[in-house]
């Protein structure tokens, strides 16, 4: 990026709330049902119907507000945002405008360079989703109104973000919060968590914000980053050529790696917001707020600190283990069985996350139960098996979550810690490899590894490596001094 310029970015993030029913009617929010089956006169916008607010939507919004240190407004107002669109049967969207439910919060981002960055949240408001226009089924456009009235929160940041990396870190933070709170499934591909990026650039040190554009349609963290990078560079190029930025909305095309203006002329939006006369103000008395607060699950930040302070884990481990709720939960469940914190962390971050990522499954569907992983780790720690043998047993456990103690017994994999037994094997190896022993004695120390390898081969990897090293070393130096 050209160093004379800095980017200024503000994100508007929509999160679909995980309620069973829609925001103003009793229709199901189930994804993937046949088109136009989750509908009723209210969400179809028939004349004369009245919306009734879903209490869960308020509770979920307050949870997000509390998790981002917002002020929870005691009174907030629903407003009509008027515009015409085929998938918006009422001709207006019920949203919040002047008085949103939450305001003035912030989140802290931990950046890759080790620094933290505060991004202020301007507001969080409740609104209903619109329906879906389907353009890819022949020549006609089809309308599915199942999504109409599905509850959303919109989280609007202040323009505190200054790079594509920060933008994606911010999205990850919000993703982590909504999923830990259990208020949204966080699925960006299906659009349950989506963001519009407002982007401008200005000369470094300038105090006035530049003209912004809005980029939409990024369905992954990576695409948020790519799209913003593209748009920043596009704007800088224009300004450097003496041009001007036009305020407009662009659509990100991930295949082309480009953002292009949406078709049609971009009018200045005038939604003619006004308070919705069908809905009373939302009042949140203190005791309701306290109730919601008391039900709030532990947040990732707090879990992370606990992992560092209680279990002595490195910051890096604590961060990886708290990327999502299920991983943190799995990790702590293993600790019911063993208190080898760091060893458990290594296994979860290594073997287990590798498997889960490779198979694209959720760790809650991981075939080895936390108890059995704990048992495996205890076997290693007590010296009953080596780390190497553990890695051999692990694939067997993956098959049907078998108890590792049983596997070790059945396959006779217990580590040999009996000195005499090991000594016998060593003597045999020394006798059968006279040449190599000579080489070692004449100074070729690398041969030591070869001899250890032979011992391990004969014992099928079961000999305790420490004991092998000790005895072998002793025997060789005895030979040397002869
Ligand atoms: P609108 O009412 O047009 O939606 P808002 O003031 O609500 O505008 O801002 C929408 C988003 O755009 C916010 O996230 C805000 O931080 C961001 N934003 C506003 N001005 C700029 C700018 N000049 N450059 C980048 N982002 C901006
Ligand atoms: Mg806006
Ligand atoms: Zn309905």
GROMACS .gro file of C-alpha atoms and ligand atoms in nm, residues 7-13 81 97 120 122-123 125 154-161 170 196-202 208-214 235 247 269 271 273, ligand 1:
model
   68
    7UNK     CA    1  -0.727   0.358   0.500
    8UNK     CA    2  -1.032   0.426   0.714
    9UNK     CA    3  -1.284   0.147   0.746
   10UNK     CA    4  -1.612   0.105   0.930
   11UNK     CA    5  -1.805  -0.222   0.922
   12UNK     CA    6  -2.177  -0.285   0.935
   13UNK     CA    7  -2.221  -0.646   1.039
   81UNK     CA    8  -3.718   0.194   0.672
   97UNK     CA    9  -3.306   0.420   1.370
  120UNK     CA   10  -1.554   0.133   1.902
  122UNK     CA   11  -2.143   0.289   1.744
  123UNK     CA   12  -2.465   0.098   1.782
  125UNK     CA   13  -2.993  -0.247   1.655
  154UNK     CA   14  -2.683  -0.501   1.296
  155UNK     CA   15  -2.358  -0.408   1.464
  156UNK     CA   16  -2.217  -0.081   1.336
  157UNK     CA   17  -1.857   0.009   1.411
  158UNK     CA   18  -1.703   0.354   1.425
  159UNK     CA   19  -1.451   0.408   1.143
  160UNK     CA   20  -1.167   0.286   1.368
  161UNK     CA   21  -1.033   0.011   1.144
  170UNK     CA   22  -1.264  -0.755   1.389
  196UNK     CA   23  -2.074  -0.446   0.452
  197UNK     CA   24  -1.747  -0.257   0.454
  198UNK     CA   25  -1.737   0.122   0.433
  199UNK     CA   26  -1.399   0.223   0.301
  200UNK     CA   27  -1.223   0.551   0.242
  201UNK     CA   28  -0.862   0.663   0.219
  202UNK     CA   29  -0.696   0.990   0.314
  208UNK     CA   30  -1.105   1.495   0.748
  209UNK     CA   31  -1.242   1.160   0.633
  210UNK     CA   32  -1.233   1.088   0.262
  211UNK     CA   33  -1.536   0.997   0.050
  212UNK     CA   34  -1.632   0.639   0.120
  213UNK     CA   35  -1.760   0.351  -0.082
  214UNK     CA   36  -1.943   0.048   0.049
  235UNK     CA   37  -0.916   0.437  -0.435
  247UNK     CA   38  -1.971   0.746  -0.320
  269UNK     CA   39  -3.070   0.681   0.006
  271UNK     CA   40  -3.552   0.578   0.355
  273UNK     CA   41  -3.755   0.647   0.852
  483LIG     P1   42  -2.512   0.568   0.711
  483LIG     O1   43  -2.612   0.641   0.795
  483LIG     O2   44  -2.494   0.623   0.575
  483LIG     O3   45  -2.526   0.421   0.714
  483LIG     P2   46  -2.324   0.571   0.923
  483LIG     O4   47  -2.278   0.698   0.983
  483LIG     O5   48  -2.424   0.489   0.996
  483LIG     O6   49  -2.372   0.602   0.777
  483LIG     O7   50  -2.197   0.485   0.895
  483LIG     C1   51  -2.204   0.359   0.840
  483LIG     C2   52  -2.069   0.294   0.854
  483LIG     O8   53  -1.973   0.362   0.774
  483LIG     C3   54  -2.012   0.298   0.994
  483LIG     O9   55  -1.952   0.174   1.022
  483LIG     C4   56  -1.909   0.407   0.989
  483LIG    O10   57  -1.806   0.382   1.080
  483LIG     C5   58  -1.861   0.399   0.849
  483LIG     N1   59  -1.811   0.525   0.791
  483LIG     C6   60  -1.871   0.643   0.795
  483LIG     N2   61  -1.797   0.734   0.728
  483LIG     C7   62  -1.688   0.670   0.680
  483LIG     C8   63  -1.574   0.710   0.601
  483LIG     N3   64  -1.558   0.833   0.555
  483LIG     N4   65  -1.482   0.616   0.574
  483LIG     C9   66  -1.499   0.489   0.616
  483LIG     N5   67  -1.602   0.447   0.689
  483LIG    C10   68  -1.697   0.537   0.721
   0.00000   0.00000   0.00000
